Amino acid sequence: MSDYKVQLDEVFEGPMDLLLYLIKKNEVDIYRIPISKITSQYMEYLDLMKMIVPDVAGEFVVMGATLMYIKSRMLLPEDQQVADPEAVADEMDPRWDLIRQLVEYKKFKEAAEDLQQRELFQESVYSRQQQGLGFDTPTEDGPSLGDLSVFDLLNAFNRVLKRSDAADDLRDIFEDRFTVSDKIDFILKLTAVEERTSFSRLFDGMASKTEIIVTFLALLELIRLRQLRVAQSESFGEIDIVRVKQEEAAAPAQTEGGETEPGSTSGPTNP
Amino acid sequence: MELKSLIEAILFAAQKPLPLKEIKAILARPDESGNSEITRAFKKAKESEISEAIERLKVDYTQQGRSFQIQEVAGAFHLISQPQFAPWLKQLFEERRSGRLSLPALETLAIIAYRQPITRADIEGVRGVAVDGVMQTLLERGLVTITGRAEVPGRPMLYGTTKSFLEHFGLSNINELPAVEELRRVNLNLPESTAPATPETPTPTDAQPATTPEAS
Amino acid sequence: MELKSLIEAILFAAQKPLPLKEIKAILARPDESGNSEITRAFKKAKESEISEAIERLKVDYTQQGRSFQIQEVAGAFHLISQPQFAPWLKQLFEERRSGRLSLPALETLAIIAYRQPITRADIEGVRGVAVDGVMQTLLERGLVTITGRAEVPGRPMLYGTTKSFLEHFGLSNINELPAVEELRRVNLNLPESTAPATPETPTPTDAQPATTPEAS
């Protein structure tokens, strides 16, 4: 019994669907519905549905009533059917509204089947483009992935370190003779003279790896504080360290100028 | 180098379906490394020429029995694999796309597609059942959207299909739907029927004069 | 259906270079919808047959002057565009890289890069917030991947960066990250886990006990 219920619910989406089914089953022309026959079959189905699904949808009941009404109109003697002598007899066919509705519904049902075919087709084809890597849809505001460099990564990691109060540990690691704050002073002095300094010049004469790293961290710190920014006039070209003018530094969320190209080293874009 | 080959390369390497306009733009600005007579010639390619080249590629693929084809979706071109390879290619992808639509959803969608902009009441008029749940699904999946309000009492919402709809069904545009002319207006399909008095009204259920059924 | 065509379709749709072994595996288990004589025949294809089919495809592509070719990289096959189209295709590539990473995503990526392999709980411990959405983005973009499971109660997944990550940042290996040795030793105040005790391990994938809460 329960199987039957599922079947009925799935098979007939509504009264129109049931009617179309009956028309097809009886192999009759939709434009010449044998209203008596169809109505009685419809009512049988409706009773069956009521047995299985007690709260059968109201639309099915309404359609049942409509069919009964049409049937009763059809039973009237022909001269009483035509109320308006001006009208074409066929226009007054009491079935007309229903036929029009059914024809329309049938067309859309076919259109839905066509859509279903297309859906199945789309499901079985794979585009070279559906990488789903998320590159096409910008997610949130943030640095463009293409513009990111390892320095951005390092910088991001540094921010995390700062937040997790690990800065003290960080300082402890490096040898005492090189401190980030010393190197900050060094870089500030260097860039005070020239507005633009080449990146490699910062490390001139540095033999110790630790010293290079500490200098580098100092540079990142200055970039973060918006005292400096990095620029690259061409891809793979020399990276320049540029002193940020004070008015520029004061402006919040100041980002890179037009000099950097996508893919080149860019300054931090953190707030 | 033929334009056809270049367009194949572009479609092959593209990350998303490309409209003609974008292909044209790509042809118009090659990297300076490609600054030769050939690149200059392609710089001025017209959309019509690109379109023709795509057509020629389509013919090639069919003739050579390639494993892929060119599809136009929402006005943009991309390469897709032939459907018969799906049993194997499925494995390359962890999950399928958003899932199939139910028949009621497809019917409702068909009505909206052909009759947009259309009110919920008019959809229900065609289907003969309430469509609340189904409409909810379609709206959530972004296949239909509210396009405005009808200038009738109560100012009900009007619904239409979206770009996602075109993408979901692999349609280039709404006119690609079969029998679109016929289905947009209700009674053209009836034999000997008179044309609707208001050809400009896309919404069918109003102003629909009862017309003659088949002369018997 | 020819084996050659099927392999073309697989290479066409694949998201990464495929070794012969993987192509063989794909042929061996088609979806049940493709359960026919053809699929059964391909199920038993040998690597040598696949290899031959690839060779035949290569010949086809050369003869037909296709815009792409088959390249073998580290024993894996993929389709790549012909180099002469680079002046145009570069534009598509730039576009592809224009997707944006949010700052939380960038930070999470940095943590994973410097501390891999790392569990989600540890990442969240450092960042102080849940990272579900962000991890999803990074996984989807192929920048991070699951590298294993931590040998701790619950055996949580371990995450690490991918080859794409290295390619994207132009690194040949993870040790090329700036200040990697120093930063790997920095104590992140993780709520549960202690700092890694092995400063001598520059390679991230082996012997990285950062995720093991020893005697907490």
CSV table of N, CA, C and O in Angstrom, one decimal, chain C residues 12-79:
chain,number,residue,atom,x,y,z
C,12,PHE,N,42.0,15.6,-21.4
C,12,PHE,CA,41.4,16.8,-21.6
C,12,PHE,C,40.7,17.3,-20.3
C,12,PHE,O,40.8,18.5,-19.9
C,13,ALA,N,40.1,16.4,-19.6
C,13,ALA,CA,39.3,16.8,-18.4
C,13,ALA,C,40.1,16.8,-17.1
C,13,ALA,O,39.7,17.4,-16.1
C,14,ALA,N,41.3,16.2,-17.1
C,14,ALA,CA,42.0,16.0,-15.9
C,14,ALA,C,42.5,17.4,-15.4
C,14,ALA,O,42.8,18.3,-16.1
C,15,GLN,N,42.6,17.5,-14.0
C,15,GLN,CA,43.0,18.7,-13.4
C,15,GLN,C,44.5,18.8,-13.1
C,15,GLN,O,45.0,19.7,-12.7
C,16,LYS,N,45.1,17.7,-13.4
C,16,LYS,CA,46.6,17.6,-13.1
C,16,LYS,C,47.2,16.6,-14.1
C,16,LYS,O,46.5,15.7,-14.6
C,17,PRO,N,48.5,16.6,-14.2
C,17,PRO,CA,49.2,15.5,-15.0
C,17,PRO,C,48.9,14.2,-14.4
C,17,PRO,O,48.9,14.0,-13.2
C,18,LEU,N,48.6,13.2,-15.3
C,18,LEU,CA,48.3,11.8,-14.8
C,18,LEU,C,49.4,10.8,-15.2
C,18,LEU,O,49.7,10.7,-16.4
C,19,PRO,N,49.8,10.1,-14.2
C,19,PRO,CA,50.8,9.0,-14.6
C,19,PRO,C,50.0,7.9,-15.2
C,19,PRO,O,48.8,7.7,-15.0
C,20,LEU,N,50.7,7.0,-15.9
C,20,LEU,CA,50.1,5.9,-16.6
C,20,LEU,C,49.3,5.0,-15.6
C,20,LEU,O,48.2,4.6,-15.9
C,21,LYS,N,49.8,4.9,-14.5
C,21,LYS,CA,49.2,4.1,-13.4
C,21,LYS,C,47.8,4.6,-13.1
C,21,LYS,O,46.8,3.9,-13.0
C,22,GLU,N,47.7,5.9,-13.0
C,22,GLU,CA,46.4,6.5,-12.7
C,22,GLU,C,45.4,6.4,-13.9
C,22,GLU,O,44.2,6.2,-13.7
C,23,ILE,N,45.9,6.6,-15.1
C,23,ILE,CA,45.0,6.5,-16.3
C,23,ILE,C,44.5,5.0,-16.3
C,23,ILE,O,43.3,4.8,-16.5
C,24,LYS,N,45.4,4.1,-16.0
C,24,LYS,CA,45.0,2.7,-16.0
C,24,LYS,C,43.9,2.5,-14.9
C,24,LYS,O,42.9,1.8,-15.2
C,25,ALA,N,44.0,3.1,-13.8
C,25,ALA,CA,43.0,3.0,-12.7
C,25,ALA,C,41.7,3.6,-13.1
C,25,ALA,O,40.6,3.0,-12.8
C,26,ILE,N,41.8,4.7,-13.8
C,26,ILE,CA,40.5,5.3,-14.3
C,26,ILE,C,39.8,4.4,-15.3
C,26,ILE,O,38.6,4.3,-15.2
C,27,LEU,N,40.6,3.8,-16.1
C,27,LEU,CA,40.0,2.9,-17.1
C,27,LEU,C,39.4,1.6,-16.4
C,27,LEU,O,38.4,1.1,-16.9
C,28,ALA,N,40.0,1.3,-15.3
C,28,ALA,CA,39.6,0.1,-14.6
C,28,ALA,C,38.2,0.2,-13.9
C,28,ALA,O,37.6,-0.8,-13.6
C,29,ARG,N,37.9,1.4,-13.5
C,29,ARG,CA,36.6,1.5,-12.7
C,29,ARG,C,35.7,2.6,-13.3
C,29,ARG,O,35.5,3.6,-12.7
C,30,PRO,N,35.1,2.3,-14.4
C,30,PRO,CA,34.1,3.3,-14.9
C,30,PRO,C,32.8,3.2,-14.1
C,30,PRO,O,32.6,2.2,-13.4
C,31,ASP,N,32.1,4.3,-14.1
C,31,ASP,CA,30.8,4.4,-13.4
C,31,ASP,C,29.9,3.3,-14.0
C,31,ASP,O,30.0,2.9,-15.1
C,32,GLU,N,29.0,2.8,-13.1
C,32,GLU,CA,28.1,1.7,-13.5
C,32,GLU,C,27.3,2.1,-14.8
C,32,GLU,O,26.9,1.2,-15.5
C,33,SER,N,27.1,3.4,-15.0
C,33,SER,CA,26.3,3.8,-16.1
C,33,SER,C,26.9,3.4,-17.4
C,33,SER,O,26.3,3.3,-18.5
C,34,GLY,N,28.2,3.2,-17.4
C,34,GLY,CA,28.9,2.8,-18.6
C,34,GLY,C,29.3,1.3,-18.6
C,34,GLY,O,30.3,0.9,-19.1
C,35,ASN,N,28.4,0.5,-18.1
C,35,ASN,CA,28.6,-0.9,-18.1
C,35,ASN,C,28.3,-1.6,-19.4
C,35,ASN,O,27.2,-2.1,-19.5
C,36,SER,N,29.2,-1.6,-20.3
C,36,SER,CA,28.9,-2.2,-21.5
C,36,SER,C,30.1,-3.0,-22.0
C,36,SER,O,31.1,-3.1,-21.2
C,37,GLU,N,30.1,-3.5,-23.2
C,37,GLU,CA,31.2,-4.3,-23.7
C,37,GLU,C,32.4,-3.4,-23.8
C,37,GLU,O,33.6,-3.8,-23.5
C,38,ILE,N,32.2,-2.2,-24.2
C,38,ILE,CA,33.3,-1.2,-24.4
C,38,ILE,C,34.0,-1.0,-23.1
C,38,ILE,O,35.2,-1.1,-23.0
C,39,THR,N,33.2,-0.7,-22.1
C,39,THR,CA,33.9,-0.3,-20.8
C,39,THR,C,34.6,-1.5,-20.3
C,39,THR,O,35.7,-1.4,-19.7
C,40,ARG,N,34.1,-2.7,-20.5
C,40,ARG,CA,34.7,-3.9,-20.0
C,40,ARG,C,36.0,-4.1,-20.7
C,40,ARG,O,37.0,-4.5,-20.1
C,41,ALA,N,36.1,-3.9,-22.0
C,41,ALA,CA,37.3,-4.0,-22.8
C,41,ALA,C,38.4,-3.1,-22.3
C,41,ALA,O,39.5,-3.5,-22.1
C,42,PHE,N,38.0,-1.9,-22.0
C,42,PHE,CA,39.0,-0.9,-21.5
C,42,PHE,C,39.5,-1.2,-20.1
C,42,PHE,O,40.5,-0.8,-19.7
C,43,LYS,N,38.6,-1.9,-19.3
C,43,LYS,CA,39.0,-2.2,-17.9
C,43,LYS,C,40.3,-2.9,-17.8
C,43,LYS,O,41.0,-2.8,-16.8
C,44,LYS,N,40.6,-3.7,-18.8
C,44,LYS,CA,41.8,-4.5,-18.7
C,44,LYS,C,43.0,-3.9,-19.5
C,44,LYS,O,44.0,-4.6,-19.7
C,45,ALA,N,42.9,-2.7,-19.9
C,45,ALA,CA,44.0,-2.1,-20.7
C,45,ALA,C,45.3,-2.1,-19.9
C,45,ALA,O,45.3,-1.7,-18.7
C,46,LYS,N,46.3,-2.4,-20.6
C,46,LYS,CA,47.6,-2.5,-19.9
C,46,LYS,C,48.3,-1.1,-20.0
C,46,LYS,O,48.0,-0.3,-21.0
C,47,GLU,N,49.3,-0.9,-19.2
C,47,GLU,CA,50.0,0.4,-19.3
C,47,GLU,C,50.7,0.6,-20.6
C,47,GLU,O,50.7,1.7,-21.2
C,48,SER,N,51.1,-0.6,-21.2
C,48,SER,CA,51.8,-0.5,-22.5
C,48,SER,C,50.8,0.0,-23.5
C,48,SER,O,51.2,0.8,-24.4
C,49,GLU,N,49.6,-0.5,-23.4
C,49,GLU,CA,48.6,-0.1,-24.4
C,49,GLU,C,48.2,1.4,-24.3
C,49,GLU,O,48.0,2.1,-25.3
C,50,ILE,N,48.1,1.8,-23.1
C,50,ILE,CA,47.8,3.2,-22.8
C,50,ILE,C,49.0,4.1,-23.4
C,50,ILE,O,48.7,5.1,-24.0
C,51,SER,N,50.2,3.6,-23.1
C,51,SER,CA,51.3,4.3,-23.6
C,51,SER,C,51.3,4.4,-25.1
C,51,SER,O,51.6,5.5,-25.7
C,52,GLU,N,51.0,3.3,-25.7
C,52,GLU,CA,50.9,3.4,-27.2
C,52,GLU,C,49.8,4.3,-27.7
C,52,GLU,O,50.1,5.1,-28.7
C,53,ALA,N,48.7,4.3,-27.0
C,53,ALA,CA,47.6,5.2,-27.4
C,53,ALA,C,48.0,6.6,-27.3
C,53,ALA,O,47.7,7.5,-28.2
C,54,ILE,N,48.8,6.9,-26.3
C,54,ILE,CA,49.3,8.3,-26.1
C,54,ILE,C,50.2,8.7,-27.2
C,54,ILE,O,50.1,9.8,-27.8
C,55,GLU,N,51.0,7.7,-27.6
C,55,GLU,CA,52.0,8.0,-28.7
C,55,GLU,C,51.2,8.3,-30.0
C,55,GLU,O,51.5,9.2,-30.7
C,56,ARG,N,50.1,7.5,-30.2
C,56,ARG,CA,49.3,7.7,-31.4
C,56,ARG,C,48.6,9.1,-31.4
C,56,ARG,O,48.5,9.8,-32.4
C,57,LEU,N,48.2,9.5,-30.2
C,57,LEU,CA,47.6,10.8,-30.0
C,57,LEU,C,48.6,11.9,-30.4
C,57,LEU,O,48.3,12.9,-31.1
C,58,LYS,N,49.8,11.7,-29.9
C,58,LYS,CA,50.9,12.7,-30.2
C,58,LYS,C,51.1,12.9,-31.7
C,58,LYS,O,51.2,14.0,-32.2
C,59,VAL,N,51.1,11.7,-32.4
C,59,VAL,CA,51.3,11.8,-33.8
C,59,VAL,C,50.1,12.5,-34.4
C,59,VAL,O,50.3,13.4,-35.3
C,60,ASP,N,48.9,12.2,-34.0
C,60,ASP,CA,47.7,12.9,-34.5
C,60,ASP,C,47.8,14.4,-34.3
C,60,ASP,O,47.6,15.2,-35.3
C,61,TYR,N,48.2,14.8,-33.2
C,61,TYR,CA,48.3,16.2,-32.9
C,61,TYR,C,49.3,16.9,-33.8
C,61,TYR,O,49.0,18.0,-34.3
C,62,THR,N,50.4,16.3,-34.0
C,62,THR,CA,51.4,16.9,-34.9
C,62,THR,C,50.9,17.0,-36.3
C,62,THR,O,51.0,18.0,-36.9
C,63,GLN,N,50.3,15.9,-36.8
C,63,GLN,CA,49.8,15.8,-38.1
C,63,GLN,C,48.7,16.8,-38.4
C,63,GLN,O,48.6,17.5,-39.4
C,64,GLN,N,47.8,17.0,-37.4
C,64,GLN,CA,46.7,17.9,-37.6
C,64,GLN,C,47.0,19.3,-37.2
C,64,GLN,O,46.1,20.2,-37.3
C,65,GLY,N,48.2,19.5,-36.7
C,65,GLY,CA,48.6,20.9,-36.3
C,65,GLY,C,47.7,21.4,-35.2
C,65,GLY,O,47.2,22.5,-35.2
C,66,ARG,N,47.4,20.6,-34.2
C,66,ARG,CA,46.6,21.0,-33.1
C,66,ARG,C,47.3,22.1,-32.3
C,66,ARG,O,48.5,22.2,-32.3
C,67,SER,N,46.5,22.8,-31.5
C,67,SER,CA,47.0,23.9,-30.7
C,67,SER,C,47.6,23.5,-29.4
C,67,SER,O,48.1,24.3,-28.6
C,68,PHE,N,47.5,22.2,-29.2
C,68,PHE,CA,48.1,21.7,-27.9
C,68,PHE,C,48.8,20.4,-28.1
C,68,PHE,O,48.7,19.8,-29.2
C,69,GLN,N,49.5,20.0,-27.2
C,69,GLN,CA,50.3,18.7,-27.3
C,69,GLN,C,50.3,18.0,-26.0
C,69,GLN,O,49.9,18.5,-24.9
C,70,ILE,N,50.8,16.8,-26.0
C,70,ILE,CA,50.9,16.0,-24.8
C,70,ILE,C,52.3,16.1,-24.2
C,70,ILE,O,53.3,15.9,-25.0
C,71,GLN,N,52.4,16.5,-23.0
C,71,GLN,CA,53.7,16.6,-22.4
C,71,GLN,C,53.8,15.6,-21.2
C,71,GLN,O,52.8,15.3,-20.5
C,72,GLU,N,55.0,15.0,-21.1
C,72,GLU,CA,55.2,14.1,-20.0
C,72,GLU,C,56.1,14.8,-19.0
C,72,GLU,O,57.1,15.2,-19.3
C,73,VAL,N,55.5,14.9,-17.8
C,73,VAL,CA,56.3,15.6,-16.7
C,73,VAL,C,56.4,14.6,-15.6
C,73,VAL,O,55.4,14.2,-15.0
C,74,ALA,N,57.6,14.3,-15.2
C,74,ALA,CA,57.9,13.4,-14.1
C,74,ALA,C,57.0,12.2,-14.2
C,74,ALA,O,56.4,11.8,-13.2
C,75,GLY,N,57.0,11.6,-15.4
C,75,GLY,CA,56.2,10.4,-15.5
C,75,GLY,C,54.7,10.5,-15.6
C,75,GLY,O,54.0,9.5,-15.6
C,76,ALA,N,54.2,11.8,-15.7
C,76,ALA,CA,52.8,12.0,-15.8
C,76,ALA,C,52.5,12.8,-17.0
C,76,ALA,O,53.3,13.6,-17.5
C,77,PHE,N,51.3,12.5,-17.6
C,77,PHE,CA,50.9,13.1,-18.9
C,77,PHE,C,49.9,14.2,-18.7
C,77,PHE,O,49.0,14.1,-17.9
C,78,HIS,N,50.1,15.3,-19.4
C,78,HIS,CA,49.0,16.3,-19.5
C,78,HIS,C,49.0,17.0,-20.8
C,78,HIS,O,50.0,17.0,-21.6
C,79,LEU,N,47.9,17.7,-21.1
C,79,LEU,CA,47.9,18.5,-22.3
C,79,LEU,C,48.3,19.9,-22.0
C,79,LEU,O,48.0,20.5,-21.0
